PDB file of N, CA and C in Angstrom:
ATOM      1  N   UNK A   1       2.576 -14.922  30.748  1.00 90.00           N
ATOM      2  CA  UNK A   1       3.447 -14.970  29.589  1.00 90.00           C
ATOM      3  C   UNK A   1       3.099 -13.804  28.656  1.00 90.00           C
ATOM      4  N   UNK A   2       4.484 -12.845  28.239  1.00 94.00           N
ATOM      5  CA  UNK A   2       4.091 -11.847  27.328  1.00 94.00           C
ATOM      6  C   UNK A   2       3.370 -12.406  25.662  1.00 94.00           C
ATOM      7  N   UNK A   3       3.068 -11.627  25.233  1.00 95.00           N
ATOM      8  CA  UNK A   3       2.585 -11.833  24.038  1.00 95.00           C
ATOM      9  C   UNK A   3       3.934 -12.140  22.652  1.00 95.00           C
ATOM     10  N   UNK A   4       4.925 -11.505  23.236  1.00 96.00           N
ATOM     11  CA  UNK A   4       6.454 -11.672  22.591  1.00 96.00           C
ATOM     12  C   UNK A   4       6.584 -13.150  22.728  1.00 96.00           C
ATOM     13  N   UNK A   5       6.276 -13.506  24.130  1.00 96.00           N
ATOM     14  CA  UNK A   5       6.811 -15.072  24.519  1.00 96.00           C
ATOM     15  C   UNK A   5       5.800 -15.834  23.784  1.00 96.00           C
ATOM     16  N   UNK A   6       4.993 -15.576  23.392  1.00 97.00           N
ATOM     17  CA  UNK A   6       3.488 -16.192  22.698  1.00 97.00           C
ATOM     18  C   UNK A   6       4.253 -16.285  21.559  1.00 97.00           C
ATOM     19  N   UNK A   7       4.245 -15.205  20.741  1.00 97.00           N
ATOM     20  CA  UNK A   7       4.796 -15.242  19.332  1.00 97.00           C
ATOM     21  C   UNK A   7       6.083 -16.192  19.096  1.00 97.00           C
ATOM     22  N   UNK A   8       6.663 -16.203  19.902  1.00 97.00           N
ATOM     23  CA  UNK A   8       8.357 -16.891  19.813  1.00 97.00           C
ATOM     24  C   UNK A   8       7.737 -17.879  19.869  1.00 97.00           C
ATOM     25  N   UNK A   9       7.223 -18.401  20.836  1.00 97.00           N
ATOM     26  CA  UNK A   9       6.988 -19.875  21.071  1.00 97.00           C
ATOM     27  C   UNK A   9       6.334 -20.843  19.909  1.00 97.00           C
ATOM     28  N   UNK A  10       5.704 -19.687  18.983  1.00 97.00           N
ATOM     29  CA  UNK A  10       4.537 -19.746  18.155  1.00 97.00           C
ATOM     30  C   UNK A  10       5.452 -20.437  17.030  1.00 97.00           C
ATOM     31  N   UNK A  11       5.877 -19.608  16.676  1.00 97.00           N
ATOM     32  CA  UNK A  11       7.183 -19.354  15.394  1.00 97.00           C
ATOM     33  C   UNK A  11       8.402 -20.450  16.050  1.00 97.00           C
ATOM     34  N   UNK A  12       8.490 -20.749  17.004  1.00 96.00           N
ATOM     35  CA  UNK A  12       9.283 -22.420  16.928  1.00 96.00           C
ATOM     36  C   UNK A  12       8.555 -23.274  16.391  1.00 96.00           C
ATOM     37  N   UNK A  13       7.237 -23.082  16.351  1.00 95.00           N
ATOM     38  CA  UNK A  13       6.562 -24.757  15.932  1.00 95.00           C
ATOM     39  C   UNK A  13       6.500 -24.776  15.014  1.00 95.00           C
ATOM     40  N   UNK A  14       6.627 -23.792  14.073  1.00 93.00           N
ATOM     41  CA  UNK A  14       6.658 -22.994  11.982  1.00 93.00           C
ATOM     42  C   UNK A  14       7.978 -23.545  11.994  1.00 93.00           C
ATOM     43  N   UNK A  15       9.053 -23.068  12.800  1.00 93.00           N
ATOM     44  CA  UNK A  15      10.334 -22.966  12.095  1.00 93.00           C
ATOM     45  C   UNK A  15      10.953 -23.767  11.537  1.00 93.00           C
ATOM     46  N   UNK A  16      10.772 -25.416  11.949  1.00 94.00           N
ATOM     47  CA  UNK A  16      11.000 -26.693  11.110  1.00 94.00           C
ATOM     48  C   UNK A  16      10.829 -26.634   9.673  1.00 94.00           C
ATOM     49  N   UNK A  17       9.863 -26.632   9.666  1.00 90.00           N
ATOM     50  CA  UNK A  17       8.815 -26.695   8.251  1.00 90.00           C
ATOM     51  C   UNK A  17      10.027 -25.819   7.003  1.00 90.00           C
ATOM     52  N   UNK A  18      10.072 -24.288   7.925  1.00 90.00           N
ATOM     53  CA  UNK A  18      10.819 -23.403   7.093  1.00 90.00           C
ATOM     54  C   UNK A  18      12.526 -23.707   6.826  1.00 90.00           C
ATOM     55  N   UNK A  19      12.991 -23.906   7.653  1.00 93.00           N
ATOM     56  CA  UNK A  19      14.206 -24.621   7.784  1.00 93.00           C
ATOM     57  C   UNK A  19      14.807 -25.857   6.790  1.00 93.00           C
ATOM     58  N   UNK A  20      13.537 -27.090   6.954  1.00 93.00           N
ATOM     59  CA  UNK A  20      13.450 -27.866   5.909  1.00 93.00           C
ATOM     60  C   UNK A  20      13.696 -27.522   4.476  1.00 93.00           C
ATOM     61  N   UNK A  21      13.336 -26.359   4.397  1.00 88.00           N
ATOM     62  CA  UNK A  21      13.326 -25.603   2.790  1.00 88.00           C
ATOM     63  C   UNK A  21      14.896 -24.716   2.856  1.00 88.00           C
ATOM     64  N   UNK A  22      15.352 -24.393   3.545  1.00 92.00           N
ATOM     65  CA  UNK A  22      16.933 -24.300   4.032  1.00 92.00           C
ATOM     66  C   UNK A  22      16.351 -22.555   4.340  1.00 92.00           C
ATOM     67  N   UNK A  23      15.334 -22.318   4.726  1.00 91.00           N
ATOM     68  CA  UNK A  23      14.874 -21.021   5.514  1.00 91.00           C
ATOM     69  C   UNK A  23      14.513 -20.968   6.915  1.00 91.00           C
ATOM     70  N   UNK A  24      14.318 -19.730   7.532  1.00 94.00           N
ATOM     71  CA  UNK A  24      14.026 -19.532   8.457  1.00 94.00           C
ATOM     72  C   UNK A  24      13.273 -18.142   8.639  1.00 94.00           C
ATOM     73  N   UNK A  25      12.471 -18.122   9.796  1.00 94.00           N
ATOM     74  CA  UNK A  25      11.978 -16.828  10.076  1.00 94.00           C
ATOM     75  C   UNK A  25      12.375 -15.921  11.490  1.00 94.00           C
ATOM     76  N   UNK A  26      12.552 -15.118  11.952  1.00 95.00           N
ATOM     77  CA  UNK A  26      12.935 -14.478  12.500  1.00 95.00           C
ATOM     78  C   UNK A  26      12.069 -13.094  13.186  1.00 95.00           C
ATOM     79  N   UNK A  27      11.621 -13.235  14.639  1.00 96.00           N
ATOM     80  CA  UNK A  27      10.858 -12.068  15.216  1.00 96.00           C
ATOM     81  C   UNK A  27      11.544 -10.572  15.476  1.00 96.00           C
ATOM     82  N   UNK A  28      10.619  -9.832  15.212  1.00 96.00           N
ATOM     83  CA  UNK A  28      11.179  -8.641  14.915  1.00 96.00           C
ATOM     84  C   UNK A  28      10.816  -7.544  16.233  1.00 96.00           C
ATOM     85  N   UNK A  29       9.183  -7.086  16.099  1.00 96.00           N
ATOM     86  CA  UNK A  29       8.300  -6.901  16.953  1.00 96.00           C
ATOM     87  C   UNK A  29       7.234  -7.269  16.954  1.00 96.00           C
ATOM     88  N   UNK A  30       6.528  -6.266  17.268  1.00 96.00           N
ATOM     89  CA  UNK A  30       4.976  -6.949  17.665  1.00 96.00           C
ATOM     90  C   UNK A  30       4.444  -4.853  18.138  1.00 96.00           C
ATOM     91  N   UNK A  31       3.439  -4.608  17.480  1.00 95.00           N
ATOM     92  CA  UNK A  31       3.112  -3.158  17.476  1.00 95.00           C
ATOM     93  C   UNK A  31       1.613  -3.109  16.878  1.00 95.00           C
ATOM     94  N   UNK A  32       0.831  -2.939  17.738  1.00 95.00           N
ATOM     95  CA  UNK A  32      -0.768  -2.546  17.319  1.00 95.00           C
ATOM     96  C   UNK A  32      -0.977  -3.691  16.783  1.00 95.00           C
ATOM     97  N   UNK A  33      -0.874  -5.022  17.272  1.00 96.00           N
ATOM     98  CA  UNK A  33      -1.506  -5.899  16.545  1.00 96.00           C
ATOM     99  C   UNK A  33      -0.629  -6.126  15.033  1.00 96.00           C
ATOM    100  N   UNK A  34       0.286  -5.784  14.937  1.00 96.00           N
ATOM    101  CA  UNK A  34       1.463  -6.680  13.866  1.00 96.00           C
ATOM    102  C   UNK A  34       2.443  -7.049  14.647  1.00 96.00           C
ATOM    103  N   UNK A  35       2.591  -8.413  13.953  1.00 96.00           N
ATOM    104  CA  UNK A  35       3.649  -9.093  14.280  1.00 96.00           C
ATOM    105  C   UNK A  35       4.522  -9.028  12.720  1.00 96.00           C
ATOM    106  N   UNK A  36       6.053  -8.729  13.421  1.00 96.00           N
ATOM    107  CA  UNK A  36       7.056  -8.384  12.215  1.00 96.00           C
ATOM    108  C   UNK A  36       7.990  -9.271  11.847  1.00 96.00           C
ATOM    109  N   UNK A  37       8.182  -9.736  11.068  1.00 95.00           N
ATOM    110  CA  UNK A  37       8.966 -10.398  10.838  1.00 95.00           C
ATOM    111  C   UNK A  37       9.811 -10.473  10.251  1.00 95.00           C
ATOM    112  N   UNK A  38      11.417 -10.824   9.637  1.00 93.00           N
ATOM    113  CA  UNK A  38      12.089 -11.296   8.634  1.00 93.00           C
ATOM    114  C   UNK A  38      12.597 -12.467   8.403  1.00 93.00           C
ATOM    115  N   UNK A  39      12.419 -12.568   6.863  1.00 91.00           N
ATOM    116  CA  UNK A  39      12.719 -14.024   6.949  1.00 91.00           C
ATOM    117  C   UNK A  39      13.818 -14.342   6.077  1.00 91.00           C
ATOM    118  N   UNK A  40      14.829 -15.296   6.391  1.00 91.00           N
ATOM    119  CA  UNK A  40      16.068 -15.248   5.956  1.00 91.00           C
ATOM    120  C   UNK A  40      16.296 -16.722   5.017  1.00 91.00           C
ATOM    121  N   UNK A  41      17.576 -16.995   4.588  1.00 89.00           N
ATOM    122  CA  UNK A  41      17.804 -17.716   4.035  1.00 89.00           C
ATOM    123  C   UNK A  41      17.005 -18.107   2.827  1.00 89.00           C
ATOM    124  N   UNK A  42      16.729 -19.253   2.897  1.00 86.00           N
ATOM    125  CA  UNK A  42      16.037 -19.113   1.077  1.00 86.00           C
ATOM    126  C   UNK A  42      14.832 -18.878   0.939  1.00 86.00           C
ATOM    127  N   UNK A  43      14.464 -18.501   2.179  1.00 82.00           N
ATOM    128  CA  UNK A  43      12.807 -17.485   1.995  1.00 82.00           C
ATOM    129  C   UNK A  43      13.279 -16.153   1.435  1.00 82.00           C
ATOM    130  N   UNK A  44      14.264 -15.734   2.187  1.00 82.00           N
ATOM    131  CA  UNK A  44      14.719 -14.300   1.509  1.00 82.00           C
ATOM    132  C   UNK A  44      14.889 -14.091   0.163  1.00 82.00           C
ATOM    133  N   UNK A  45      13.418 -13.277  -0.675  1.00 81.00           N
ATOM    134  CA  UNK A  45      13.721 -12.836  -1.504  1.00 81.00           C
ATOM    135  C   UNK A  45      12.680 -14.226  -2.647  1.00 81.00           C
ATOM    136  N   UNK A  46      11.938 -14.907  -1.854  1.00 80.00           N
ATOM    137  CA  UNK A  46      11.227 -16.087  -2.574  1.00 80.00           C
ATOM    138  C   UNK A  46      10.279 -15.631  -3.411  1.00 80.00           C
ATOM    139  N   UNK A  47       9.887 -16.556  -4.274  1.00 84.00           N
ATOM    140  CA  UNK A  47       8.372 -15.772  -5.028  1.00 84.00           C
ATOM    141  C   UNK A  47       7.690 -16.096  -3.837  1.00 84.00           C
ATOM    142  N   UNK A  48       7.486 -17.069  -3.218  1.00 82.00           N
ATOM    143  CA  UNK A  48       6.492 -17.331  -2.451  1.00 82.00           C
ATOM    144  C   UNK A  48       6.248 -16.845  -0.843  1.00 82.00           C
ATOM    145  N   UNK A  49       6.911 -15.735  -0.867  1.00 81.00           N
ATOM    146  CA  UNK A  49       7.063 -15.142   0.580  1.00 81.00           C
ATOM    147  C   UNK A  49       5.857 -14.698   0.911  1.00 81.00           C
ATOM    148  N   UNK A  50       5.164 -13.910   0.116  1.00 83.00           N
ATOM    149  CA  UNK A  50       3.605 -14.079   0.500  1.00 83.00           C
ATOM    150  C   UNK A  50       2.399 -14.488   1.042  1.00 83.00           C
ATOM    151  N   UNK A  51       2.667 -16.106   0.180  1.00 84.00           N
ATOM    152  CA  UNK A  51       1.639 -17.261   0.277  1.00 84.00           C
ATOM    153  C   UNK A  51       2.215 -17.915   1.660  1.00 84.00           C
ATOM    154  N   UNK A  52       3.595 -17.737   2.099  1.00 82.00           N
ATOM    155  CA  UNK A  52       4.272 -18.044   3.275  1.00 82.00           C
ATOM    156  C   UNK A  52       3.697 -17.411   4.763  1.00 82.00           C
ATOM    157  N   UNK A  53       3.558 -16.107   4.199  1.00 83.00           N
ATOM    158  CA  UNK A  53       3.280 -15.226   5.463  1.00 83.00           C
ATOM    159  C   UNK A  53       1.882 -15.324   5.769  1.00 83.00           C
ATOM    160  N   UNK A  54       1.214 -15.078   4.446  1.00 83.00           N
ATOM    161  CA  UNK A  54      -0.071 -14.882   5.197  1.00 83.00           C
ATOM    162  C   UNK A  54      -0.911 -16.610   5.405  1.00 83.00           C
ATOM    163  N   UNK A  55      -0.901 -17.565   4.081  1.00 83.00           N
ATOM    164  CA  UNK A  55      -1.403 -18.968   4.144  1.00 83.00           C
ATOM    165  C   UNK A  55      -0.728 -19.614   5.518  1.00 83.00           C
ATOM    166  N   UNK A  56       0.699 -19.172   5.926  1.00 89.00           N
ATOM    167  CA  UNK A  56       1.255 -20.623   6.737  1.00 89.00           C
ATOM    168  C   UNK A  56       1.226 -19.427   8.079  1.00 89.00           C
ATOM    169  N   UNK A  57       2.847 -18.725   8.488  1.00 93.00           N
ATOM    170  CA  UNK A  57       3.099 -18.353   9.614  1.00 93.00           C
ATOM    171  C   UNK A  57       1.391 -16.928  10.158  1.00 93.00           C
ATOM    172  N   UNK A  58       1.059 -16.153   9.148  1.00 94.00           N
ATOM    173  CA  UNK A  58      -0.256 -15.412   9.764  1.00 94.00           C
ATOM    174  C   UNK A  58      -1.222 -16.791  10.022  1.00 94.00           C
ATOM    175  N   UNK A  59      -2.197 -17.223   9.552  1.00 95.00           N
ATOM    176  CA  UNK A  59      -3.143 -18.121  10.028  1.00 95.00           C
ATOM    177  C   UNK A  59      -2.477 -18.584  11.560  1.00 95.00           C
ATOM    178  N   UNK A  60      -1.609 -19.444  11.288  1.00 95.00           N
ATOM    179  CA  UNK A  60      -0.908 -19.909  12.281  1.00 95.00           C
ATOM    180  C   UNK A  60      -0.749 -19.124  13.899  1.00 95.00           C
ATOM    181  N   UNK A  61      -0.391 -17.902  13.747  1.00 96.00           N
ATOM    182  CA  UNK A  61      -0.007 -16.657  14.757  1.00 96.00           C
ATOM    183  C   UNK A  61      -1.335 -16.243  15.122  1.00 96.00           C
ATOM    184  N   UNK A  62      -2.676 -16.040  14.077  1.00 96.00           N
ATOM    185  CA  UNK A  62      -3.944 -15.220  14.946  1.00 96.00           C
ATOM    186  C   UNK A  62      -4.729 -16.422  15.252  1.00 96.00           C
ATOM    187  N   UNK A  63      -4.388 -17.617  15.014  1.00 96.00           N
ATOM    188  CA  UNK A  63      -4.873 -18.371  15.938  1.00 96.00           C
ATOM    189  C   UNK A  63      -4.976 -18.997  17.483  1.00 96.00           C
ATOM    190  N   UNK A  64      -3.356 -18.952  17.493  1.00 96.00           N
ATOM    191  CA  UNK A  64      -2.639 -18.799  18.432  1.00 96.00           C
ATOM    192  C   UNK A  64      -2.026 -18.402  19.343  1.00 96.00           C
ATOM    193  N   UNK A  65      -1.925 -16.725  18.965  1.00 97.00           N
ATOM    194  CA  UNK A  65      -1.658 -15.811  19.998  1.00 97.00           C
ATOM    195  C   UNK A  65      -2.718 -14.842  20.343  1.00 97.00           C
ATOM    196  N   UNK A  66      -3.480 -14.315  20.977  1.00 95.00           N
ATOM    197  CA  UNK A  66      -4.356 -13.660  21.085  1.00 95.00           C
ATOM    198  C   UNK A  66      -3.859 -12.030  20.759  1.00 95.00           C
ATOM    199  N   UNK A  67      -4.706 -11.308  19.880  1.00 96.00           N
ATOM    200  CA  UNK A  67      -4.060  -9.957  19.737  1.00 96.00           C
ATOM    201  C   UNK A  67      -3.473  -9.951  18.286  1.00 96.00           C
ATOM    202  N   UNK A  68      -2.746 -10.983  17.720  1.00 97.00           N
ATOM    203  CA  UNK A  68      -2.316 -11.012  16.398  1.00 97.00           C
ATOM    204  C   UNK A  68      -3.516 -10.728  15.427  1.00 97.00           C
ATOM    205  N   UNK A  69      -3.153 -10.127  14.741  1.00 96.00           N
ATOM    206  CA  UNK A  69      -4.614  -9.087  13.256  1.00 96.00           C
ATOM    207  C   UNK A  69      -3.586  -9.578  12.024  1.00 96.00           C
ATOM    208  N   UNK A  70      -2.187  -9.395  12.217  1.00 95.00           N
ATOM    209  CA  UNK A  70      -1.630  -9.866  10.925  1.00 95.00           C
ATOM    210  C   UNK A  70      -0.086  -9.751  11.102  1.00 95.00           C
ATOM    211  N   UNK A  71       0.325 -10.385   9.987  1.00 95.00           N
ATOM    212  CA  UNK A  71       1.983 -10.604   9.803  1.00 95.00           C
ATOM    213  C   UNK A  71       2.412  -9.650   8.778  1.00 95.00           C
ATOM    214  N   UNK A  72       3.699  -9.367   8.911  1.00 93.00           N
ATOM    215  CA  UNK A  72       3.938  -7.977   7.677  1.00 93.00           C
ATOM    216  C   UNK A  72       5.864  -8.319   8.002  1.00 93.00           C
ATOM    217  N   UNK A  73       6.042  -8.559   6.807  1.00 89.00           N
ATOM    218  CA  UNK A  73       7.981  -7.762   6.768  1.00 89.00           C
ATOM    219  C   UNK A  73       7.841  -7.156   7.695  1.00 89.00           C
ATOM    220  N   UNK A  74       9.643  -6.964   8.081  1.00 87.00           N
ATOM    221  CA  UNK A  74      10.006  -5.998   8.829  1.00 87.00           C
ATOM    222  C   UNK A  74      10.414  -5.060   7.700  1.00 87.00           C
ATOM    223  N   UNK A  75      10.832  -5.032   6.610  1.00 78.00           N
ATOM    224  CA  UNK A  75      11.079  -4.431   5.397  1.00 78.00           C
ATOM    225  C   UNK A  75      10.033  -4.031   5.145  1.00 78.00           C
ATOM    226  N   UNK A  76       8.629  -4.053   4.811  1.00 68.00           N
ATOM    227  CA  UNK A  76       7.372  -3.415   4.638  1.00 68.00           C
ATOM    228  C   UNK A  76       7.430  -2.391   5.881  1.00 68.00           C
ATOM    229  N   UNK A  77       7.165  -2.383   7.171  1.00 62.00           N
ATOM    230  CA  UNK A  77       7.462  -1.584   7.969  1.00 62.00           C
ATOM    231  C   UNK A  77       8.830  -0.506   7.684  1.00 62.00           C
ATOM    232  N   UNK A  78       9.837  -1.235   7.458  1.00 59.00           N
ATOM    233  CA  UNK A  78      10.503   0.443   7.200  1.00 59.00           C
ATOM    234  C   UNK A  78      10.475   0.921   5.364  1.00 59.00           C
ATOM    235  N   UNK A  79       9.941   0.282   4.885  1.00 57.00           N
ATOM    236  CA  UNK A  79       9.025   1.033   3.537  1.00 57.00           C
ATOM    237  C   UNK A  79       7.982   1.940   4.325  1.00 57.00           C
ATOM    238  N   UNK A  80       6.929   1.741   4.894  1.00 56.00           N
ATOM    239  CA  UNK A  80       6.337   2.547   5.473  1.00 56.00           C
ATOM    240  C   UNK A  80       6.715   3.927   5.943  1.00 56.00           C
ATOM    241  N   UNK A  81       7.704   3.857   6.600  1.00 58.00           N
ATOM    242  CA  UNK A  81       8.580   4.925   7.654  1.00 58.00           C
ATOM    243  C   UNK A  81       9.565   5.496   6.480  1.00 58.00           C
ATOM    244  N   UNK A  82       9.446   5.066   5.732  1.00 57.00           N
ATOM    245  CA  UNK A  82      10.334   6.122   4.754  1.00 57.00           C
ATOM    246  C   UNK A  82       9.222   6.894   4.063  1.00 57.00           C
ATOM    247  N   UNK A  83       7.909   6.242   3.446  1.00 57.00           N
ATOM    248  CA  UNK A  83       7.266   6.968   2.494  1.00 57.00           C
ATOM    249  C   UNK A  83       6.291   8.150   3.264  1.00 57.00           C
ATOM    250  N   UNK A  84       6.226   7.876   4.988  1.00 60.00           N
ATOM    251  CA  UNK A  84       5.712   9.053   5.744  1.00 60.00           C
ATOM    252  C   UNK A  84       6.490  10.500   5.451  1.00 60.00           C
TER     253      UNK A  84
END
């Protein structure tokens, strides 16, 4: 099983939780040890997107998938690629 199929599988067992709150998260890639994400609906744009990523779906992902170091926007990633 790829490490993609790791992550997906990963992020179904989160996605309730997020959903419940009328959000969801969404896989992006996966590159040097980040996993990318966006997250939509009423996560999009939350104060608490933060405490989301790194307290719930990161813990969650480097426990679980081997290789995961951390979670990041897919929007932080192309902030990145613009300020190069």
């Amino acid at each position: 099983m790829s490490i993609e199929d790791q992550i997906n599988m990963t992020l179904d067992k989160i996605r309730p939780f997020l959903q419940r709150d009328g959000g969801d998260v969404v896989f992006d890639s996966f590159e040097d040890g980040i996993v990318y994400v966006s997250l939509i609906g009423a996560c999009d744009g939350c104060s608490m997107i933060n405490e989301t990523l790194d307290a719930g779906i990161g813990i969650i992902l480097k426990e679980e998938v081997p290789g995961v170091i951390d979670v990041r926007t897919t929007a932080s990633k192309e902030e990145n690629k613009k300020a190069e």
